[in-house]
PDB file of C-alpha atoms and ligand atoms in Angstrom:
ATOM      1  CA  UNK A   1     143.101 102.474 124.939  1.00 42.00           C
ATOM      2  CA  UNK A   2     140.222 105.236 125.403  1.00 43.00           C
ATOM      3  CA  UNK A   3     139.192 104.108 121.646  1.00 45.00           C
ATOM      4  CA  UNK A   4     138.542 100.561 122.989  1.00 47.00           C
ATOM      5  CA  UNK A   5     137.054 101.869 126.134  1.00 49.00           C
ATOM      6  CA  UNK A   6     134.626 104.138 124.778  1.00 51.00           C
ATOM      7  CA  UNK A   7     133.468 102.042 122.112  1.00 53.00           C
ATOM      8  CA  UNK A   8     130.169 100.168 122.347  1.00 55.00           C
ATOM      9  CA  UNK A   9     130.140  96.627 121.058  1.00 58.00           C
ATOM     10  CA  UNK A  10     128.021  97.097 117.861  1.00 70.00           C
ATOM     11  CA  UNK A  11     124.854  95.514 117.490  1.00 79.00           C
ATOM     12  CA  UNK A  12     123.522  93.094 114.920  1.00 93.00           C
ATOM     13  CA  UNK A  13     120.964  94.038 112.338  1.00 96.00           C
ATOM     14  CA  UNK A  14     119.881  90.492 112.886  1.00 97.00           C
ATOM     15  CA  UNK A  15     120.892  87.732 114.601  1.00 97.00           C
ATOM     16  CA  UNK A  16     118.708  84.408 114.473  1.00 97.00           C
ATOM     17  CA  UNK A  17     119.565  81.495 116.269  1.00 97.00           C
ATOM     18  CA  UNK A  18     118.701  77.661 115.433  1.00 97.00           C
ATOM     19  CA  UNK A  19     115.307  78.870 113.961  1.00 98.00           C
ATOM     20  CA  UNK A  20     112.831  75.888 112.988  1.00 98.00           C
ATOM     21  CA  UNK A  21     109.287  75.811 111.061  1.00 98.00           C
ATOM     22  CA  UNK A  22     107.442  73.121 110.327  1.00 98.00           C
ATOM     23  CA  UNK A  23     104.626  72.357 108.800  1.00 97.00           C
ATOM     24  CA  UNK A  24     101.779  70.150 108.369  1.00 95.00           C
ATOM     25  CA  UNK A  25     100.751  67.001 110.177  1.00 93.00           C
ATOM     26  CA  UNK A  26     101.619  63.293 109.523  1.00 93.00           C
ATOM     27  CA  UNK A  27     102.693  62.235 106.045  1.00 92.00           C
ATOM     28  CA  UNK A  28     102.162  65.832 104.891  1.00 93.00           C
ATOM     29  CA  UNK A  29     104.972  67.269 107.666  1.00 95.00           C
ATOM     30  CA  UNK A  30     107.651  68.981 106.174  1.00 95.00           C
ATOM     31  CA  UNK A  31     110.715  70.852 107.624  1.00 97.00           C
ATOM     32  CA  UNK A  32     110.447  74.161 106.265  1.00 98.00           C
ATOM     33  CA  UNK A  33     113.360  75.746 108.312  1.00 98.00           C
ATOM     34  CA  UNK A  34     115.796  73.642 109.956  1.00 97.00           C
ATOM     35  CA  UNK A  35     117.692  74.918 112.632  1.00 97.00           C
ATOM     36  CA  UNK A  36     119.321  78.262 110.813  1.00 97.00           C
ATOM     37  CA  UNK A  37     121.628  79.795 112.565  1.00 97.00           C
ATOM     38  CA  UNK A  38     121.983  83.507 110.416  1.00 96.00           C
ATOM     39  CA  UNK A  39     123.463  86.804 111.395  1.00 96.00           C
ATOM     40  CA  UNK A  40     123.518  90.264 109.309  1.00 96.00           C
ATOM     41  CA  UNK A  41     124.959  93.702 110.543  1.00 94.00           C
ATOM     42  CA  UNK A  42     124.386  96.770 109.268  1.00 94.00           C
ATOM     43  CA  UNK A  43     126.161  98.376 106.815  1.00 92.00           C
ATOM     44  CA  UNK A  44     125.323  95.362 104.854  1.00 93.00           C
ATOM     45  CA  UNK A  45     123.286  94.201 102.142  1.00 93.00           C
ATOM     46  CA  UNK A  46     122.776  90.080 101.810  1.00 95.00           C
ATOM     47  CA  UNK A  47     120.884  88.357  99.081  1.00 96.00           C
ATOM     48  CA  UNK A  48     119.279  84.814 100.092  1.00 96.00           C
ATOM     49  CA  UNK A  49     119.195  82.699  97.450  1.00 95.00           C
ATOM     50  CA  UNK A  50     118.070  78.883  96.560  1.00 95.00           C
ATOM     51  CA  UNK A  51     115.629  76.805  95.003  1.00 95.00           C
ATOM     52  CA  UNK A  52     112.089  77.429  94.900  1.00 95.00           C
ATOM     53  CA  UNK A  53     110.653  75.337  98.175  1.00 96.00           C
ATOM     54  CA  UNK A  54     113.596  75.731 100.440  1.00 96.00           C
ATOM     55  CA  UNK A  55     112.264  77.657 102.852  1.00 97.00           C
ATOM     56  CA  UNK A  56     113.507  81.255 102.089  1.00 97.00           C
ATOM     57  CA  UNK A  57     110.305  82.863 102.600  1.00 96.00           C
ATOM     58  CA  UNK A  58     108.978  81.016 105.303  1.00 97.00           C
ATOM     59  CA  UNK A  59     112.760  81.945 106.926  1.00 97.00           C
ATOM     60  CA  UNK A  60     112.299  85.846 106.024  1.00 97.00           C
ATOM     61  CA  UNK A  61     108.653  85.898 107.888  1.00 96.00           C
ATOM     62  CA  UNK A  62     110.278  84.470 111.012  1.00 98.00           C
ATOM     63  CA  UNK A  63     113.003  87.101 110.753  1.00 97.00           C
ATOM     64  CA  UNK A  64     110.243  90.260 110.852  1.00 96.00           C
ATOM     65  CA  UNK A  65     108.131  89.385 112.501  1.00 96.00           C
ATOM     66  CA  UNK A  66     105.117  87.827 110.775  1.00 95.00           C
ATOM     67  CA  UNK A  67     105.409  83.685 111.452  1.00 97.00           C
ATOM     68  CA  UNK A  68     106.398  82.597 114.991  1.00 97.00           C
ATOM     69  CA  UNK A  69     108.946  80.230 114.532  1.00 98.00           C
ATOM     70  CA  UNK A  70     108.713  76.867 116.260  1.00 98.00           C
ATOM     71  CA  UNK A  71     111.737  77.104 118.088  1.00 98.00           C
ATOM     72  CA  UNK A  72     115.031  79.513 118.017  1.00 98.00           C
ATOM     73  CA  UNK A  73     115.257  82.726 118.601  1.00 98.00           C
ATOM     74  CA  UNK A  74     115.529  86.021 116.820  1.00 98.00           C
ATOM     75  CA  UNK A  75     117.324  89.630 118.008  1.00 97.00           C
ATOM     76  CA  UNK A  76     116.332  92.396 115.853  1.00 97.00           C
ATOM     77  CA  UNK A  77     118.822  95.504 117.048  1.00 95.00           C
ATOM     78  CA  UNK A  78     118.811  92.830 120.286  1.00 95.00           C
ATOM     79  CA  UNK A  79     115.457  92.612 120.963  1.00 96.00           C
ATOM     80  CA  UNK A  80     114.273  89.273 121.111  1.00 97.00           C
ATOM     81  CA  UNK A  81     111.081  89.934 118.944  1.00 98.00           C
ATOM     82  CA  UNK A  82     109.406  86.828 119.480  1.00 98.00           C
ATOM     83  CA  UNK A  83     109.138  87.398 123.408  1.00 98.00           C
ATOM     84  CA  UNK A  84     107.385  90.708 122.579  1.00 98.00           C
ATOM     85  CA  UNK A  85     103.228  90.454 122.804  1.00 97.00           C
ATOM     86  CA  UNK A  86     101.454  91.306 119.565  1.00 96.00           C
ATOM     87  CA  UNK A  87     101.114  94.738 120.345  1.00 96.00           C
ATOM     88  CA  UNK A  88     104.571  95.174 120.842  1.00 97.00           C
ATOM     89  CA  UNK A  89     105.869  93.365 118.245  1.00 97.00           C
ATOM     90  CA  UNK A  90     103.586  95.372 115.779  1.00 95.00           C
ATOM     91  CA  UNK A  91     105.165  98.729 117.036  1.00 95.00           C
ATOM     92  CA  UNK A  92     108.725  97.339 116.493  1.00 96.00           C
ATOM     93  CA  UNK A  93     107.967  96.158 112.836  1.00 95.00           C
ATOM     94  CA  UNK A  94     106.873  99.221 112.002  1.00 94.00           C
ATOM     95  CA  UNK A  95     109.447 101.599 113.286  1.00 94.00           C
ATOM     96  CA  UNK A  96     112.196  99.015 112.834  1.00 96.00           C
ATOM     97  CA  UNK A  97     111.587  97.017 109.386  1.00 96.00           C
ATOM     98  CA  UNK A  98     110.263  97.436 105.752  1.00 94.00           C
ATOM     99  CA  UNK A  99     109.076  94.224 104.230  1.00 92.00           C
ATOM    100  CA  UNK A 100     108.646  93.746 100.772  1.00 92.00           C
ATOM    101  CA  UNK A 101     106.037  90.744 100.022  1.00 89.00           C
ATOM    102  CA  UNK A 102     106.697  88.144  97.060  1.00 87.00           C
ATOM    103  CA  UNK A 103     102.968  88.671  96.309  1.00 87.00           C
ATOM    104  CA  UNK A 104     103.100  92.642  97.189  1.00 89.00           C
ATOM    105  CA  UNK A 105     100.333  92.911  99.070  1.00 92.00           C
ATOM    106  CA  UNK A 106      98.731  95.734  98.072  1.00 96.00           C
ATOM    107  CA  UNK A 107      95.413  96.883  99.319  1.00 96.00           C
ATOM    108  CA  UNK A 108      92.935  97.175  96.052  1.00 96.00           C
ATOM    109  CA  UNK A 109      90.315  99.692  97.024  1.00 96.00           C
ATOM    110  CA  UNK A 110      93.285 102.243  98.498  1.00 97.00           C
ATOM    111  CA  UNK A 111      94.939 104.057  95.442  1.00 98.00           C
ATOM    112  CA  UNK A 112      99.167 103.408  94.883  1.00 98.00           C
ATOM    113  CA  UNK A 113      99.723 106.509  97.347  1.00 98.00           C
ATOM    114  CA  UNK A 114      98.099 105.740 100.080  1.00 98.00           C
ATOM    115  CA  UNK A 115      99.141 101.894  99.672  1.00 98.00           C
ATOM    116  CA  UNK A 116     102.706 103.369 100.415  1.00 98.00           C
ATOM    117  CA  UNK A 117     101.914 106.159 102.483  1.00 97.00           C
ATOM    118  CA  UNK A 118     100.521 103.715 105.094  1.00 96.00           C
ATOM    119  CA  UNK A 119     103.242 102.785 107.294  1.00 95.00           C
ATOM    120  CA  UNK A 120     103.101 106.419 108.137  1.00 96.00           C
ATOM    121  CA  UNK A 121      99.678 106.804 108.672  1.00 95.00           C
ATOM    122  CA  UNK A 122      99.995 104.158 111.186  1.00 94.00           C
ATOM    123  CA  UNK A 123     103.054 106.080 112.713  1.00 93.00           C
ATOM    124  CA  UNK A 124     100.211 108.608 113.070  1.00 92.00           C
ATOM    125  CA  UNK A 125     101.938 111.182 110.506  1.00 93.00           C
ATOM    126  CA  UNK A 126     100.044 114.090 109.289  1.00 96.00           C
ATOM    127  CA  UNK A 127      97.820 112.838 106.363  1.00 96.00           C
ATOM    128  CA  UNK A 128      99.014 115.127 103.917  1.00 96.00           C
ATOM    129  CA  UNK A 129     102.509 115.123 104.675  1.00 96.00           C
ATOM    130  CA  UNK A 130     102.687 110.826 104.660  1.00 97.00           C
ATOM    131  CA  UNK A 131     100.765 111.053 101.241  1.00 97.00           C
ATOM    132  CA  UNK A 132     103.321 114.017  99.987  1.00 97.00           C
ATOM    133  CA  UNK A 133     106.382 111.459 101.132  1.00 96.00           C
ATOM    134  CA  UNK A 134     104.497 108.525  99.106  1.00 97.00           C
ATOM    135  CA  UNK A 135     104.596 110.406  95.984  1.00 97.00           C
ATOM    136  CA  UNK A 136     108.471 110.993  96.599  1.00 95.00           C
ATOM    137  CA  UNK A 137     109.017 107.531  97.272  1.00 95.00           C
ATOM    138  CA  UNK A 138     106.694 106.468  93.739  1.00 96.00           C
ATOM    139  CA  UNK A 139     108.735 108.774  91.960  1.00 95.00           C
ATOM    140  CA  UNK A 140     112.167 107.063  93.395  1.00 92.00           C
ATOM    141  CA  UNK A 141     110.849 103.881  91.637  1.00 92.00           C
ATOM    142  CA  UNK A 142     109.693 105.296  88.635  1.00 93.00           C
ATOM    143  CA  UNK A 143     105.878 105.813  89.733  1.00 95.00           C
ATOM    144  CA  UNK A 144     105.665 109.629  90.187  1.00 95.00           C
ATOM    145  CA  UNK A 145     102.495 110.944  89.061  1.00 93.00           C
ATOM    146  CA  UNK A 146     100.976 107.553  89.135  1.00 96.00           C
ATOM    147  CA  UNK A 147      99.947 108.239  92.896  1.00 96.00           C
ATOM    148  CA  UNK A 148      95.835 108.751  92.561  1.00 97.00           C
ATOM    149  CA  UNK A 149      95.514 105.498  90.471  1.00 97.00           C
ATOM    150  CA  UNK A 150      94.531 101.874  91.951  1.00 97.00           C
ATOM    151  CA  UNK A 151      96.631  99.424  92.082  1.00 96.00           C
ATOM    152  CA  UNK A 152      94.630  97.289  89.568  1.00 95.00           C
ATOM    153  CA  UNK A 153      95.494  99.474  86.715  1.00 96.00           C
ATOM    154  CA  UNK A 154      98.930  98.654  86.994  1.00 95.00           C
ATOM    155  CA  UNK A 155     101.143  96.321  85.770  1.00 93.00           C
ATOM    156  CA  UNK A 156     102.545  93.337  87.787  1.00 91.00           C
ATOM    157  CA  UNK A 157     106.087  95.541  87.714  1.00 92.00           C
ATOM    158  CA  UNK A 158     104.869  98.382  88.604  1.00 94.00           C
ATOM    159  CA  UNK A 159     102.647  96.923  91.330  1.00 94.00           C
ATOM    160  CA  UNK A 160     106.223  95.085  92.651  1.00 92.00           C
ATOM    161  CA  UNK A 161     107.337  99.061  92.402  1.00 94.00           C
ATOM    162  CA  UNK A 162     104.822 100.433  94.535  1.00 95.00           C
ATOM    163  CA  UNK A 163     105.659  97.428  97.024  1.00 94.00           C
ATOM    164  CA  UNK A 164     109.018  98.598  96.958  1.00 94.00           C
ATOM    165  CA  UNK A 165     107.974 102.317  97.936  1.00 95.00           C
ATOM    166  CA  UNK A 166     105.493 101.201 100.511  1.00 95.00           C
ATOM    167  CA  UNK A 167     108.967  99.290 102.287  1.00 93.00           C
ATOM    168  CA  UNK A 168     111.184 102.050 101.957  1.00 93.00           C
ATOM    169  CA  UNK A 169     108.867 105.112 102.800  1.00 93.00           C
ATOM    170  CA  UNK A 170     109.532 105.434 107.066  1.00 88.00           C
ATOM    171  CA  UNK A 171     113.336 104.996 106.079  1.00 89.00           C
ATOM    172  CA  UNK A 172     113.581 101.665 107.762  1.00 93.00           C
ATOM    173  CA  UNK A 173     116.567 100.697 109.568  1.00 94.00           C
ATOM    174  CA  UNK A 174     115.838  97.131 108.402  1.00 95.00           C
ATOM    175  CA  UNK A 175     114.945  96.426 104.568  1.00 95.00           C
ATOM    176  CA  UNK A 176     113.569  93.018 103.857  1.00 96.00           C
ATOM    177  CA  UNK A 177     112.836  92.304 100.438  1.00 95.00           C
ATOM    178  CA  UNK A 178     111.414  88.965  98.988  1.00 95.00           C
ATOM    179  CA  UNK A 179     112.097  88.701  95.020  1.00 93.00           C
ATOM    180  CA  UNK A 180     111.791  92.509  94.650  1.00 91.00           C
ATOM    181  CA  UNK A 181     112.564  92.628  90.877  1.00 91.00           C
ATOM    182  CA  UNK A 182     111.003  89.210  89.911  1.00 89.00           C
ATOM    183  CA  UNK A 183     108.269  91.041  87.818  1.00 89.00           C
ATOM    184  CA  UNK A 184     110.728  94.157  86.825  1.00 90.00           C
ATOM    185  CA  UNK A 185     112.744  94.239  83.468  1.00 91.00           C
ATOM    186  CA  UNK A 186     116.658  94.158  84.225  1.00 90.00           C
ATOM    187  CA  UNK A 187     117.176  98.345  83.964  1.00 90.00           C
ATOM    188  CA  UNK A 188     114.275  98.632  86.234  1.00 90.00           C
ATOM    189  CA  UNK A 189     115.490  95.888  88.395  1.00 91.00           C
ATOM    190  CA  UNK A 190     118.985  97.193  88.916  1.00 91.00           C
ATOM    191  CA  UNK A 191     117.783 100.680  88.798  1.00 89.00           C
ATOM    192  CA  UNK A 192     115.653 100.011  92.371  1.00 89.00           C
ATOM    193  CA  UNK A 193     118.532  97.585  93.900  1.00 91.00           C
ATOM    194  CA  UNK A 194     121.065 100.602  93.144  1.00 90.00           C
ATOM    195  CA  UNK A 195     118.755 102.924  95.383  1.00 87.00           C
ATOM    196  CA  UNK A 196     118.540 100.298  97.975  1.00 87.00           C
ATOM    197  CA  UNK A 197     122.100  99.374  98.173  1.00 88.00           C
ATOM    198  CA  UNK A 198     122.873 103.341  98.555  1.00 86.00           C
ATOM    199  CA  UNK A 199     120.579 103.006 101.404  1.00 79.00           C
ATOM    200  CA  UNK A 200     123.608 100.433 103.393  1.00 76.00           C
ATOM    201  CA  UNK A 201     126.527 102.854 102.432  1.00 72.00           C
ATOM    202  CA  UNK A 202     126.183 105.213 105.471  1.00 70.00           C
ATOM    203  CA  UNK A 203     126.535 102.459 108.235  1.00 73.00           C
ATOM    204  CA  UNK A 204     122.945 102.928 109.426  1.00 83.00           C
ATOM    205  CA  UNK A 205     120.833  99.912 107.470  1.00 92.00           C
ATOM    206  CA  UNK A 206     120.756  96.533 106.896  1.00 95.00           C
ATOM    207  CA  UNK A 207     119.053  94.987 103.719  1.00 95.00           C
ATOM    208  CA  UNK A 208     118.342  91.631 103.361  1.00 96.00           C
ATOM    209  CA  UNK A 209     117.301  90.754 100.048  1.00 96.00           C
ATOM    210  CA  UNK A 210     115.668  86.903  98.430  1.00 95.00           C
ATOM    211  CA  UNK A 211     116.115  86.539  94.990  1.00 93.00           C
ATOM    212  CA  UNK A 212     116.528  84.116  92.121  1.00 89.00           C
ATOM    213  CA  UNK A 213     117.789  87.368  89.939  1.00 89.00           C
ATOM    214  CA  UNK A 214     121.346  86.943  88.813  1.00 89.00           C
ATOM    215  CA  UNK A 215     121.615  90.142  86.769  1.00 89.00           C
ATOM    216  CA  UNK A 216     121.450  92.071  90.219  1.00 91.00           C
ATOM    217  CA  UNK A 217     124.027  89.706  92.170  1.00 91.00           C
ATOM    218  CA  UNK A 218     126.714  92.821  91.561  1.00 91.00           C
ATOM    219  CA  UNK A 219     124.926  94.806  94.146  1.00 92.00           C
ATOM    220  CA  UNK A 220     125.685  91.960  97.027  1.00 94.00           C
ATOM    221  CA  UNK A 221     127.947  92.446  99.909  1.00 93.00           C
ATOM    222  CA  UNK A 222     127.080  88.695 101.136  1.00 94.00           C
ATOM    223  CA  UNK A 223     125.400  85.764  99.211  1.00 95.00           C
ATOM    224  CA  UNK A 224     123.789  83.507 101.372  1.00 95.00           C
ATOM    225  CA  UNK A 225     122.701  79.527  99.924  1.00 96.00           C
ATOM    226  CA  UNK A 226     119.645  78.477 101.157  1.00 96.00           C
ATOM    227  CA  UNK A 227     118.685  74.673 100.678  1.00 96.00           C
ATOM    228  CA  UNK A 228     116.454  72.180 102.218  1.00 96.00           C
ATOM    229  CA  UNK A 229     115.579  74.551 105.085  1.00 97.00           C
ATOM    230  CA  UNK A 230     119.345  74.914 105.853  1.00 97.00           C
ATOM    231  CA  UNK A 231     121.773  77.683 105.146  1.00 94.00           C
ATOM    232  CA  UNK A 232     124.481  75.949 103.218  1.00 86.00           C
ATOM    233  CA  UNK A 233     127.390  78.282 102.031  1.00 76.00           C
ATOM    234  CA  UNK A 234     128.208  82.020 102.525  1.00 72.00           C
ATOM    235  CA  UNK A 235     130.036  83.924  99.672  1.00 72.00           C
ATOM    236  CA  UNK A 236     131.239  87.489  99.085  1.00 70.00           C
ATOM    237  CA  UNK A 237     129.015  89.370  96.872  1.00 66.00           C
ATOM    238  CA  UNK A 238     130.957  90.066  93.147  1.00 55.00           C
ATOM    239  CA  UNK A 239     131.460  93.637  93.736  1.00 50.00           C
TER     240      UNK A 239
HETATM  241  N1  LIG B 301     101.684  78.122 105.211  1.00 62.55           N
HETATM  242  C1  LIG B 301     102.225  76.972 104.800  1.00 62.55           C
HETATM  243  N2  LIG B 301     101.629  75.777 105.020  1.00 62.55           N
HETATM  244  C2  LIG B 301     102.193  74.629 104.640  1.00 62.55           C
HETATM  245  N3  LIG B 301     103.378  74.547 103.999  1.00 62.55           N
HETATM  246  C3  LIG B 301     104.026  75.678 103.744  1.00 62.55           C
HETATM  247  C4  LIG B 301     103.492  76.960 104.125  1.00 62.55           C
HETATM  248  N4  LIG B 301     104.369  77.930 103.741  1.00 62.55           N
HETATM  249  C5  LIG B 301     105.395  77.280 103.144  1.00 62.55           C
HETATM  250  N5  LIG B 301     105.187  75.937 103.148  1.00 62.55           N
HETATM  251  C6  LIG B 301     106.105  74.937 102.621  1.00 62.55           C
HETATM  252  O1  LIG B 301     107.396  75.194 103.124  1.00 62.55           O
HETATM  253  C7  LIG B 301     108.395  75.023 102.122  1.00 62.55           C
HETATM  254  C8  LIG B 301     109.220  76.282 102.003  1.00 62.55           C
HETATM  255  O2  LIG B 301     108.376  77.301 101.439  1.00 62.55           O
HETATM  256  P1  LIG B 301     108.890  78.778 101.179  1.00 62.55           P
HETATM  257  O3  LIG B 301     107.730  79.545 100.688  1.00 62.55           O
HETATM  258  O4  LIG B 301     109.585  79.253 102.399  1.00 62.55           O
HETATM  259  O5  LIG B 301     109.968  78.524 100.024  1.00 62.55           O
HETATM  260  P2  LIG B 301     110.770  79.572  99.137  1.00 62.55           P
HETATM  261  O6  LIG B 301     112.211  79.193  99.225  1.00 62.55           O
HETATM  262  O7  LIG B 301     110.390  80.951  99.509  1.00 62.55           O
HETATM  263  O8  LIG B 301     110.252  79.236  97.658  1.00 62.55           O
HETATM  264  P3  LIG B 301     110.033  80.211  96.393  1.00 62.55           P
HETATM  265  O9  LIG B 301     111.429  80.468  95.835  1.00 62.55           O
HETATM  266  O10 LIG B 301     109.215  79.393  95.458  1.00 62.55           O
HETATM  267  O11 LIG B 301     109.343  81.446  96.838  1.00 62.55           O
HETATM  268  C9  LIG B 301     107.651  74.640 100.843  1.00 62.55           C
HETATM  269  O12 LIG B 301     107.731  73.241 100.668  1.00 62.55           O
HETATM  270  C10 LIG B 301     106.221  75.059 101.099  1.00 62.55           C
HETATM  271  O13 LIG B 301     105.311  74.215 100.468  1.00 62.55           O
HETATM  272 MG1  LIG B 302     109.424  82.494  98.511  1.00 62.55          MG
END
């Protein structure tokens, strides 16, 4: 009895409700998101996956943050993030959620360290110190002592890696990842998703991963089928 009255109900990761995008005018308007209805908790990791087109991206920017969805709603550790102002909202992405972009992102003129040490700089950490946990986080991907370099002298893979770092540096509560191993070869790939996915054991993180890779569907807790800008069919993950 005291166990049920001293527990707190536990609060999702995420929890979006009947989420819509659409986009373009006239002939050229197209559904991108249709009403998705999508919850993950933490402790969890869940790949999205579907065909090119059918709206996973476009869903995953409405998720953290970075497109304002038409209508629904989304509760990020139950705040409703799209009733926050900009300012707001900012704050909360960056001490709540690590994004990994499909097309990285990286800034060209900053070199692969401070690409990922930025999230901290922002968080107004010491210079040094957020530049000394960037090299950590290049070496957890394979990238250690490639910190002083730019990003244009590496390769698409390792560019994807020092995404990766740049996500996971703050130790987000909230990993979002779109294709993270798309430009990695499979040890590499499953290599990073390992580290991630040790990230969910403790209870404390939710990952929420898009990808067309089959070679790292072992790692899933939760597969997710995305299709026509709806969420079709939920399976377990084959571990
Ligand atoms: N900014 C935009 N303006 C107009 N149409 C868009 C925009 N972003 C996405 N779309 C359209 O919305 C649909 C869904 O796109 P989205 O990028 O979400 O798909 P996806 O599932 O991530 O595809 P992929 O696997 O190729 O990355 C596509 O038809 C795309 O053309
Ligand atoms: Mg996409």
């Amino acid at each position: 009895m005291s166990a049920v009255l001293n527990s707190t109900p536990a609060v999702e990761a995420i929890a979006a409700s009947g989420l819509t995008k659409v986009f373009g005018e006239g002939e050229a308007r197209m559904t991108a998101v249709d009403g998705v209805d999508f919850v993950a908790h933490f402790g969890e990791m869940v790949f999205l996956v579907g065909p090119s087109g059918s709206g996973k991206t476009t869903f995953l920017s409405m998720i953290s943050g970075i497109l304002r969805p038409d209508t629904g709603t989304v509760k990020v550790k139950g705040v409703d993030i799209w009733t926050l102002d900009a300012d707001a909202l900012s704050d909360f992405r960056l001490n709540t959620i690590g994004f990994v972009f499909q097309d990285f992102h990286l800034f060209a003129r900053l070199t692969t360290a401070e690409n990922v040490a930025i999230p901290l700089i922002l968080k107004e950490r010491n210079w040094n110190e957020a530049i000394g946990e960037a090299q950590k986080c290049l070496s957890i991907v394979g990238l250690g002592g490639r910190g002083e370099i730019l990003p244009i002298k590496l390769s698409g893979g390792e560019q994807q890696r020092v995404a990766i770092a740049r996500a996971i540096v703050g130790s987000p509560e909230i990993l979002i990842l779109d294709e993270p191993t798309a430009s990695l070869d499979g040890d590499t790939g499953k290599m990073i998703i390992s580290f991630v996915k040790s990230q969910v054991l403790n209870g404390q993180r939710c990952i929420l991963i898009v990808t067309h890779d089959a070679r790292i569907n072992e790692f899933a807790d939760r597969i997710v089928h995305m299709e026509d800008g709806h969420i079709r069919t939920q399976s377990e993950g084959t571990e």
